[in-house]
């Protein structure tokens, strides 16, 4: 009887080794077949009937639109000004900056965005954006083809997203809006 526990231990040890070997083989297969694709994080939101996005790294905050003070006789793209972390920022109409795309509903949110030059401004938006990703290779290919501030990128499920490049958007000479200090 004293030899029985040793046989059982050896049998369990053998089963455990076989189980671990099968698991390791399965993980190796997954590792070989699942190559993680590099992604670009974005903040996605609706603009009219289309989907738009900003690079997530340029987004600083989402605020209620009611915080804006109107500025009489300002440029058409200027909604007003607001205070954000001790700074006075221009609040701008994103639809106007993009050439008159219409909103599906009245904007209720301001997105505080780094313009790409270290300055901040606020852009109106219908809804708080949701963070998501796009394949980095698709973003880079779309940027290489694009000349304007908006690049068209397709998601993995073949949905079109208009990715806004803040630096290009605010470098355009026809915007004419500077930081409100």
mmCIF file with all atom_site columns, C-alpha atoms in Angstrom:
data_model
loop_
_atom_site.group_PDB
_atom_site.id
_atom_site.type_symbol
_atom_site.label_atom_id
_atom_site.label_alt_id
_atom_site.label_comp_id
_atom_site.label_asym_id
_atom_site.label_entity_id
_atom_site.label_seq_id
_atom_site.pdbx_PDB_ins_code
_atom_site.Cartn_x
_atom_site.Cartn_y
_atom_site.Cartn_z
_atom_site.occupancy
_atom_site.B_iso_or_equiv
_atom_site.pdbx_formal_charge
_atom_site.auth_seq_id
_atom_site.auth_comp_id
_atom_site.auth_asym_id
_atom_site.auth_atom_id
_atom_site.pdbx_PDB_model_num
ATOM 1   C CA . UNK A 1 1   ? 0.000   0.000  0.000   1.00 0.00 ? 1   UNK A CA 1
ATOM 2   C CA . UNK A 1 2   ? 2.885   2.343  0.633   1.00 0.00 ? 2   UNK A CA 1
ATOM 3   C CA . UNK A 1 3   ? 3.736   2.326  -3.094  1.00 0.00 ? 3   UNK A CA 1
ATOM 4   C CA . UNK A 1 4   ? 0.220   3.388  -4.169  1.00 0.00 ? 4   UNK A CA 1
ATOM 5   C CA . UNK A 1 5   ? 0.471   7.102  -3.244  1.00 0.00 ? 5   UNK A CA 1
ATOM 6   C CA . UNK A 1 6   ? 3.672   7.349  -5.251  1.00 0.00 ? 6   UNK A CA 1
ATOM 7   C CA . UNK A 1 7   ? 1.971   5.852  -8.320  1.00 0.00 ? 7   UNK A CA 1
ATOM 8   C CA . UNK A 1 8   ? -0.987  8.240  -7.872  1.00 0.00 ? 8   UNK A CA 1
ATOM 9   C CA . UNK A 1 9   ? 1.376   11.211 -7.445  1.00 0.00 ? 9   UNK A CA 1
ATOM 10  C CA . UNK A 1 10  ? 3.270   10.206 -10.581 1.00 0.00 ? 10  UNK A CA 1
ATOM 11  C CA . UNK A 1 11  ? 0.003   9.797  -12.504 1.00 0.00 ? 11  UNK A CA 1
ATOM 12  C CA . UNK A 1 12  ? -1.239  13.237 -11.359 1.00 0.00 ? 12  UNK A CA 1
ATOM 13  C CA . UNK A 1 13  ? 2.123   14.773 -12.106 1.00 0.00 ? 13  UNK A CA 1
ATOM 14  C CA . UNK A 1 14  ? 2.063   13.242 -15.587 1.00 0.00 ? 14  UNK A CA 1
ATOM 15  C CA . UNK A 1 15  ? -1.498  14.502 -16.195 1.00 0.00 ? 15  UNK A CA 1
ATOM 16  C CA . UNK A 1 16  ? -0.521  17.955 -14.950 1.00 0.00 ? 16  UNK A CA 1
ATOM 17  C CA . UNK A 1 17  ? 2.501   18.061 -17.229 1.00 0.00 ? 17  UNK A CA 1
ATOM 18  C CA . UNK A 1 18  ? 0.365   16.976 -20.203 1.00 0.00 ? 18  UNK A CA 1
ATOM 19  C CA . UNK A 1 19  ? -2.284  19.592 -19.382 1.00 0.00 ? 19  UNK A CA 1
ATOM 20  C CA . UNK A 1 20  ? 0.314   22.353 -19.039 1.00 0.00 ? 20  UNK A CA 1
ATOM 21  C CA . UNK A 1 21  ? 1.989   21.277 -22.291 1.00 0.00 ? 21  UNK A CA 1
ATOM 22  C CA . UNK A 1 22  ? -1.377  21.426 -24.131 1.00 0.00 ? 22  UNK A CA 1
ATOM 23  C CA . UNK A 1 23  ? -2.106  24.890 -22.652 1.00 0.00 ? 23  UNK A CA 1
ATOM 24  C CA . UNK A 1 24  ? 1.353   26.141 -23.636 1.00 0.00 ? 24  UNK A CA 1
ATOM 25  C CA . UNK A 1 25  ? 0.889   24.842 -27.192 1.00 0.00 ? 25  UNK A CA 1
ATOM 26  C CA . UNK A 1 26  ? -2.530  26.545 -27.401 1.00 0.00 ? 26  UNK A CA 1
ATOM 27  C CA . UNK A 1 27  ? -1.060  29.857 -26.163 1.00 0.00 ? 27  UNK A CA 1
ATOM 28  C CA . UNK A 1 28  ? 1.809   29.607 -28.658 1.00 0.00 ? 28  UNK A CA 1
ATOM 29  C CA . UNK A 1 29  ? -0.732  29.112 -31.471 1.00 0.00 ? 29  UNK A CA 1
ATOM 30  C CA . UNK A 1 30  ? -2.724  32.156 -30.345 1.00 0.00 ? 30  UNK A CA 1
ATOM 31  C CA . UNK A 1 31  ? 0.427   34.229 -30.068 1.00 0.00 ? 31  UNK A CA 1
ATOM 32  C CA . UNK A 1 32  ? 1.449   33.327 -33.604 1.00 0.00 ? 32  UNK A CA 1
ATOM 33  C CA . UNK A 1 33  ? -1.984  33.901 -35.147 1.00 0.00 ? 33  UNK A CA 1
ATOM 34  C CA . UNK A 1 34  ? -2.917  37.009 -33.145 1.00 0.00 ? 34  UNK A CA 1
ATOM 35  C CA . UNK A 1 35  ? -0.514  39.756 -34.028 1.00 0.00 ? 35  UNK A CA 1
ATOM 36  C CA . UNK A 1 36  ? -1.540  42.881 -32.166 1.00 0.00 ? 36  UNK A CA 1
ATOM 37  C CA . UNK A 1 37  ? -2.005  45.717 -34.589 1.00 0.00 ? 37  UNK A CA 1
ATOM 38  C CA . UNK A 1 38  ? -0.805  49.171 -33.585 1.00 0.00 ? 38  UNK A CA 1
ATOM 39  C CA . UNK A 1 39  ? -3.728  51.507 -32.935 1.00 0.00 ? 39  UNK A CA 1
ATOM 40  C CA . UNK A 1 40  ? -4.392  55.245 -32.891 1.00 0.00 ? 40  UNK A CA 1
ATOM 41  C CA . UNK A 1 41  ? -6.663  56.394 -30.043 1.00 0.00 ? 41  UNK A CA 1
ATOM 42  C CA . UNK A 1 42  ? -9.419  58.806 -31.045 1.00 0.00 ? 42  UNK A CA 1
ATOM 43  C CA . UNK A 1 43  ? -12.356 60.668 -29.488 1.00 0.00 ? 43  UNK A CA 1
ATOM 44  C CA . UNK A 1 44  ? -15.303 59.908 -31.774 1.00 0.00 ? 44  UNK A CA 1
ATOM 45  C CA . UNK A 1 45  ? -18.518 61.971 -32.013 1.00 0.00 ? 45  UNK A CA 1
ATOM 46  C CA . UNK A 1 46  ? -21.354 62.630 -34.471 1.00 0.00 ? 46  UNK A CA 1
ATOM 47  C CA . UNK A 1 47  ? -21.430 65.707 -36.696 1.00 0.00 ? 47  UNK A CA 1
ATOM 48  C CA . UNK A 1 48  ? -24.723 65.737 -38.514 1.00 0.00 ? 48  UNK A CA 1
ATOM 49  C CA . UNK A 1 49  ? -25.160 62.321 -40.085 1.00 0.00 ? 49  UNK A CA 1
ATOM 50  C CA . UNK A 1 50  ? -21.438 61.531 -40.179 1.00 0.00 ? 50  UNK A CA 1
ATOM 51  C CA . UNK A 1 51  ? -18.874 60.275 -37.682 1.00 0.00 ? 51  UNK A CA 1
ATOM 52  C CA . UNK A 1 52  ? -15.972 62.563 -36.799 1.00 0.00 ? 52  UNK A CA 1
ATOM 53  C CA . UNK A 1 53  ? -13.067 62.185 -34.429 1.00 0.00 ? 53  UNK A CA 1
ATOM 54  C CA . UNK A 1 54  ? -10.148 64.033 -32.914 1.00 0.00 ? 54  UNK A CA 1
ATOM 55  C CA . UNK A 1 55  ? -6.892  62.414 -31.835 1.00 0.00 ? 55  UNK A CA 1
ATOM 56  C CA . UNK A 1 56  ? -7.429  61.529 -28.183 1.00 0.00 ? 56  UNK A CA 1
ATOM 57  C CA . UNK A 1 57  ? -4.096  63.092 -27.215 1.00 0.00 ? 57  UNK A CA 1
ATOM 58  C CA . UNK A 1 58  ? -5.363  66.514 -28.363 1.00 0.00 ? 58  UNK A CA 1
ATOM 59  C CA . UNK A 1 59  ? -8.527  66.387 -26.220 1.00 0.00 ? 59  UNK A CA 1
ATOM 60  C CA . UNK A 1 60  ? -8.185  68.097 -22.822 1.00 0.00 ? 60  UNK A CA 1
ATOM 61  C CA . UNK A 1 61  ? -11.769 68.280 -21.520 1.00 0.00 ? 61  UNK A CA 1
ATOM 62  C CA . UNK A 1 62  ? -15.466 68.130 -22.356 1.00 0.00 ? 62  UNK A CA 1
ATOM 63  C CA . UNK A 1 63  ? -17.527 70.958 -20.854 1.00 0.00 ? 63  UNK A CA 1
ATOM 64  C CA . UNK A 1 64  ? -21.150 72.104 -20.999 1.00 0.00 ? 64  UNK A CA 1
ATOM 65  C CA . UNK A 1 65  ? -21.796 74.633 -23.771 1.00 0.00 ? 65  UNK A CA 1
ATOM 66  C CA . UNK A 1 66  ? -23.596 76.935 -21.324 1.00 0.00 ? 66  UNK A CA 1
ATOM 67  C CA . UNK A 1 67  ? -20.213 78.107 -19.970 1.00 0.00 ? 67  UNK A CA 1
ATOM 68  C CA . UNK A 1 68  ? -19.687 80.301 -23.072 1.00 0.00 ? 68  UNK A CA 1
ATOM 69  C CA . UNK A 1 69  ? -20.023 84.088 -23.044 1.00 0.00 ? 69  UNK A CA 1
ATOM 70  C CA . UNK A 1 70  ? -21.066 85.402 -26.490 1.00 0.00 ? 70  UNK A CA 1
ATOM 71  C CA . UNK A 1 71  ? -18.802 87.940 -28.209 1.00 0.00 ? 71  UNK A CA 1
ATOM 72  C CA . UNK A 1 72  ? -20.727 90.482 -30.313 1.00 0.00 ? 72  UNK A CA 1
ATOM 73  C CA . UNK A 1 73  ? -19.414 91.246 -33.829 1.00 0.00 ? 73  UNK A CA 1
ATOM 74  C CA . UNK A 1 74  ? -16.967 88.319 -33.743 1.00 0.00 ? 74  UNK A CA 1
ATOM 75  C CA . UNK A 1 75  ? -15.973 86.159 -36.718 1.00 0.00 ? 75  UNK A CA 1
ATOM 76  C CA . UNK A 1 76  ? -18.700 83.730 -37.886 1.00 0.00 ? 76  UNK A CA 1
ATOM 77  C CA . UNK A 1 77  ? -16.831 80.696 -36.494 1.00 0.00 ? 77  UNK A CA 1
ATOM 78  C CA . UNK A 1 78  ? -16.584 82.253 -33.002 1.00 0.00 ? 78  UNK A CA 1
ATOM 79  C CA . UNK A 1 79  ? -19.356 81.261 -30.602 1.00 0.00 ? 79  UNK A CA 1
ATOM 80  C CA . UNK A 1 80  ? -17.831 83.181 -27.712 1.00 0.00 ? 80  UNK A CA 1
ATOM 81  C CA . UNK A 1 81  ? -15.249 82.850 -24.960 1.00 0.00 ? 81  UNK A CA 1
ATOM 82  C CA . UNK A 1 82  ? -14.963 80.829 -21.766 1.00 0.00 ? 82  UNK A CA 1
ATOM 83  C CA . UNK A 1 83  ? -12.639 80.422 -18.806 1.00 0.00 ? 83  UNK A CA 1
ATOM 84  C CA . UNK A 1 84  ? -10.829 77.112 -18.495 1.00 0.00 ? 84  UNK A CA 1
ATOM 85  C CA . UNK A 1 85  ? -8.219  76.508 -15.804 1.00 0.00 ? 85  UNK A CA 1
ATOM 86  C CA . UNK A 1 86  ? -7.459  80.202 -15.495 1.00 0.00 ? 86  UNK A CA 1
ATOM 87  C CA . UNK A 1 87  ? -7.238  80.835 -19.250 1.00 0.00 ? 87  UNK A CA 1
ATOM 88  C CA . UNK A 1 88  ? -9.694  82.594 -21.526 1.00 0.00 ? 88  UNK A CA 1
ATOM 89  C CA . UNK A 1 89  ? -10.366 80.384 -24.553 1.00 0.00 ? 89  UNK A CA 1
ATOM 90  C CA . UNK A 1 90  ? -12.156 80.971 -27.830 1.00 0.00 ? 90  UNK A CA 1
ATOM 91  C CA . UNK A 1 91  ? -15.218 78.777 -28.271 1.00 0.00 ? 91  UNK A CA 1
ATOM 92  C CA . UNK A 1 92  ? -15.556 77.922 -31.949 1.00 0.00 ? 92  UNK A CA 1
ATOM 93  C CA . UNK A 1 93  ? -18.169 76.321 -34.163 1.00 0.00 ? 93  UNK A CA 1
ATOM 94  C CA . UNK A 1 94  ? -16.673 73.089 -35.462 1.00 0.00 ? 94  UNK A CA 1
ATOM 95  C CA . UNK A 1 95  ? -19.324 72.833 -38.159 1.00 0.00 ? 95  UNK A CA 1
ATOM 96  C CA . UNK A 1 96  ? -18.393 76.313 -39.392 1.00 0.00 ? 96  UNK A CA 1
ATOM 97  C CA . UNK A 1 97  ? -14.654 75.544 -39.323 1.00 0.00 ? 97  UNK A CA 1
ATOM 98  C CA . UNK A 1 98  ? -15.247 72.434 -41.412 1.00 0.00 ? 98  UNK A CA 1
ATOM 99  C CA . UNK A 1 99  ? -17.174 74.305 -44.071 1.00 0.00 ? 99  UNK A CA 1
ATOM 100 C CA . UNK A 1 100 ? -20.770 74.376 -42.964 1.00 0.00 ? 100 UNK A CA 1
ATOM 101 C CA . UNK A 1 101 ? -21.598 70.773 -42.120 1.00 0.00 ? 101 UNK A CA 1
ATOM 102 C CA . UNK A 1 102 ? -24.870 70.867 -40.208 1.00 0.00 ? 102 UNK A CA 1
ATOM 103 C CA . UNK A 1 103 ? -25.519 69.472 -36.781 1.00 0.00 ? 103 UNK A CA 1
ATOM 104 C CA . UNK A 1 104 ? -28.222 66.860 -36.343 1.00 0.00 ? 104 UNK A CA 1
ATOM 105 C CA . UNK A 1 105 ? -29.105 68.420 -32.993 1.00 0.00 ? 105 UNK A CA 1
ATOM 106 C CA . UNK A 1 106 ? -28.012 71.569 -31.197 1.00 0.00 ? 106 UNK A CA 1
ATOM 107 C CA . UNK A 1 107 ? -24.506 71.294 -29.771 1.00 0.00 ? 107 UNK A CA 1
ATOM 108 C CA . UNK A 1 108 ? -24.495 70.791 -26.010 1.00 0.00 ? 108 UNK A CA 1
ATOM 109 C CA . UNK A 1 109 ? -20.821 70.125 -25.346 1.00 0.00 ? 109 UNK A CA 1
ATOM 110 C CA . UNK A 1 110 ? -17.565 72.007 -25.753 1.00 0.00 ? 110 UNK A CA 1
ATOM 111 C CA . UNK A 1 111 ? -14.415 70.035 -26.417 1.00 0.00 ? 111 UNK A CA 1
ATOM 112 C CA . UNK A 1 112 ? -11.277 71.740 -25.107 1.00 0.00 ? 112 UNK A CA 1
ATOM 113 C CA . UNK A 1 113 ? -8.617  70.853 -27.650 1.00 0.00 ? 113 UNK A CA 1
ATOM 114 C CA . UNK A 1 114 ? -4.907  71.458 -28.074 1.00 0.00 ? 114 UNK A CA 1
ATOM 115 C CA . UNK A 1 115 ? -4.726  73.130 -31.474 1.00 0.00 ? 115 UNK A CA 1
ATOM 116 C CA . UNK A 1 116 ? -1.423  71.467 -32.240 1.00 0.00 ? 116 UNK A CA 1
ATOM 117 C CA . UNK A 1 117 ? 0.649   74.527 -31.359 1.00 0.00 ? 117 UNK A CA 1
ATOM 118 C CA . UNK A 1 118 ? 0.352   74.292 -27.571 1.00 0.00 ? 118 UNK A CA 1
ATOM 119 C CA . UNK A 1 119 ? -2.620  76.686 -27.466 1.00 0.00 ? 119 UNK A CA 1
ATOM 120 C CA . UNK A 1 120 ? -6.077  75.562 -26.358 1.00 0.00 ? 120 UNK A CA 1
ATOM 121 C CA . UNK A 1 121 ? -9.474  76.359 -27.805 1.00 0.00 ? 121 UNK A CA 1
ATOM 122 C CA . UNK A 1 122 ? -12.974 74.933 -27.430 1.00 0.00 ? 122 UNK A CA 1
ATOM 123 C CA . UNK A 1 123 ? -15.029 73.349 -30.223 1.00 0.00 ? 123 UNK A CA 1
ATOM 124 C CA . UNK A 1 124 ? -18.775 72.773 -30.024 1.00 0.00 ? 124 UNK A CA 1
ATOM 125 C CA . UNK A 1 125 ? -20.060 69.232 -30.334 1.00 0.00 ? 125 UNK A CA 1
ATOM 126 C CA . UNK A 1 126 ? -23.407 67.391 -30.222 1.00 0.00 ? 126 UNK A CA 1
ATOM 127 C CA . UNK A 1 127 ? -22.351 64.850 -27.625 1.00 0.00 ? 127 UNK A CA 1
ATOM 128 C CA . UNK A 1 128 ? -19.485 63.850 -25.377 1.00 0.00 ? 128 UNK A CA 1
ATOM 129 C CA . UNK A 1 129 ? -17.117 61.856 -27.583 1.00 0.00 ? 129 UNK A CA 1
ATOM 130 C CA . UNK A 1 130 ? -16.379 58.237 -26.913 1.00 0.00 ? 130 UNK A CA 1
ATOM 131 C CA . UNK A 1 131 ? -12.829 56.910 -26.900 1.00 0.00 ? 131 UNK A CA 1
ATOM 132 C CA . UNK A 1 132 ? -12.073 54.245 -29.467 1.00 0.00 ? 132 UNK A CA 1
ATOM 133 C CA . UNK A 1 133 ? -9.248  53.150 -31.754 1.00 0.00 ? 133 UNK A CA 1
ATOM 134 C CA . UNK A 1 134 ? -8.407  53.053 -35.429 1.00 0.00 ? 134 UNK A CA 1
ATOM 135 C CA . UNK A 1 135 ? -5.712  50.897 -37.010 1.00 0.00 ? 135 UNK A CA 1
ATOM 136 C CA . UNK A 1 136 ? -2.552  53.035 -37.037 1.00 0.00 ? 136 UNK A CA 1
ATOM 137 C CA . UNK A 1 137 ? -1.605  51.821 -40.521 1.00 0.00 ? 137 UNK A CA 1
ATOM 138 C CA . UNK A 1 138 ? -4.970  53.033 -41.882 1.00 0.00 ? 138 UNK A CA 1
ATOM 139 C CA . UNK A 1 139 ? -4.554  56.432 -40.190 1.00 0.00 ? 139 UNK A CA 1
ATOM 140 C CA . UNK A 1 140 ? -1.032  56.900 -41.550 1.00 0.00 ? 140 UNK A CA 1
ATOM 141 C CA . UNK A 1 141 ? -2.080  55.872 -45.071 1.00 0.00 ? 141 UNK A CA 1
ATOM 142 C CA . UNK A 1 142 ? -5.057  58.279 -44.979 1.00 0.00 ? 142 UNK A CA 1
ATOM 143 C CA . UNK A 1 143 ? -2.857  61.138 -43.712 1.00 0.00 ? 143 UNK A CA 1
ATOM 144 C CA . UNK A 1 144 ? -0.360  60.534 -46.526 1.00 0.00 ? 144 UNK A CA 1
ATOM 145 C CA . UNK A 1 145 ? -3.172  60.937 -49.099 1.00 0.00 ? 145 UNK A CA 1
ATOM 146 C CA . UNK A 1 146 ? -4.916  63.898 -47.448 1.00 0.00 ? 146 UNK A CA 1
ATOM 147 C CA . UNK A 1 147 ? -4.152  67.549 -47.985 1.00 0.00 ? 147 UNK A CA 1
ATOM 148 C CA . UNK A 1 148 ? -6.771  69.187 -45.780 1.00 0.00 ? 148 UNK A CA 1
ATOM 149 C CA . UNK A 1 149 ? -7.558  69.108 -42.062 1.00 0.00 ? 149 UNK A CA 1
ATOM 150 C CA . UNK A 1 150 ? -9.868  66.076 -42.314 1.00 0.00 ? 150 UNK A CA 1
ATOM 151 C CA . UNK A 1 151 ? -8.760  62.597 -43.328 1.00 0.00 ? 151 UNK A CA 1
ATOM 152 C CA . UNK A 1 152 ? -11.134 59.777 -44.112 1.00 0.00 ? 152 UNK A CA 1
ATOM 153 C CA . UNK A 1 153 ? -10.276 56.565 -42.297 1.00 0.00 ? 153 UNK A CA 1
ATOM 154 C CA . UNK A 1 154 ? -12.166 53.295 -42.399 1.00 0.00 ? 154 UNK A CA 1
ATOM 155 C CA . UNK A 1 155 ? -12.615 51.273 -39.226 1.00 0.00 ? 155 UNK A CA 1
ATOM 156 C CA . UNK A 1 156 ? -12.033 47.531 -39.153 1.00 0.00 ? 156 UNK A CA 1
ATOM 157 C CA . UNK A 1 157 ? -15.788 47.043 -39.702 1.00 0.00 ? 157 UNK A CA 1
ATOM 158 C CA . UNK A 1 158 ? -15.618 49.319 -42.803 1.00 0.00 ? 158 UNK A CA 1
ATOM 159 C CA . UNK A 1 159 ? -17.278 52.357 -41.189 1.00 0.00 ? 159 UNK A CA 1
ATOM 160 C CA . UNK A 1 160 ? -16.043 55.760 -42.350 1.00 0.00 ? 160 UNK A CA 1
ATOM 161 C CA . UNK A 1 161 ? -14.667 58.163 -39.735 1.00 0.00 ? 161 UNK A CA 1
ATOM 162 C CA . UNK A 1 162 ? -13.560 61.704 -40.569 1.00 0.00 ? 162 UNK A CA 1
ATOM 163 C CA . UNK A 1 163 ? -10.434 62.244 -38.464 1.00 0.00 ? 163 UNK A CA 1
ATOM 164 C CA . UNK A 1 164 ? -9.709  65.925 -37.797 1.00 0.00 ? 164 UNK A CA 1
ATOM 165 C CA . UNK A 1 165 ? -6.097  67.053 -37.607 1.00 0.00 ? 165 UNK A CA 1
ATOM 166 C CA . UNK A 1 166 ? -6.218  70.071 -35.233 1.00 0.00 ? 166 UNK A CA 1
ATOM 167 C CA . UNK A 1 167 ? -2.867  71.428 -36.410 1.00 0.00 ? 167 UNK A CA 1
ATOM 168 C CA . UNK A 1 168 ? -3.991  71.469 -40.052 1.00 0.00 ? 168 UNK A CA 1
ATOM 169 C CA . UNK A 1 169 ? -7.431  72.828 -39.103 1.00 0.00 ? 169 UNK A CA 1
ATOM 170 C CA . UNK A 1 170 ? -5.993  75.850 -37.306 1.00 0.00 ? 170 UNK A CA 1
ATOM 171 C CA . UNK A 1 171 ? -3.130  76.474 -39.750 1.00 0.00 ? 171 UNK A CA 1
ATOM 172 C CA . UNK A 1 172 ? -5.582  77.162 -42.546 1.00 0.00 ? 172 UNK A CA 1
ATOM 173 C CA . UNK A 1 173 ? -5.452  80.825 -43.426 1.00 0.00 ? 173 UNK A CA 1
ATOM 174 C CA . UNK A 1 174 ? -9.223  81.131 -43.851 1.00 0.00 ? 174 UNK A CA 1
ATOM 175 C CA . UNK A 1 175 ? -9.920  80.257 -40.205 1.00 0.00 ? 175 UNK A CA 1
ATOM 176 C CA . UNK A 1 176 ? -8.485  83.536 -38.960 1.00 0.00 ? 176 UNK A CA 1
ATOM 177 C CA . UNK A 1 177 ? -9.263  82.774 -35.318 1.00 0.00 ? 177 UNK A CA 1
ATOM 178 C CA . UNK A 1 178 ? -6.537  83.329 -32.746 1.00 0.00 ? 178 UNK A CA 1
ATOM 179 C CA . UNK A 1 179 ? -6.357  82.509 -29.085 1.00 0.00 ? 179 UNK A CA 1
ATOM 180 C CA . UNK A 1 180 ? -8.497  84.909 -27.004 1.00 0.00 ? 180 UNK A CA 1
ATOM 181 C CA . UNK A 1 181 ? -6.137  86.426 -24.442 1.00 0.00 ? 181 UNK A CA 1
#
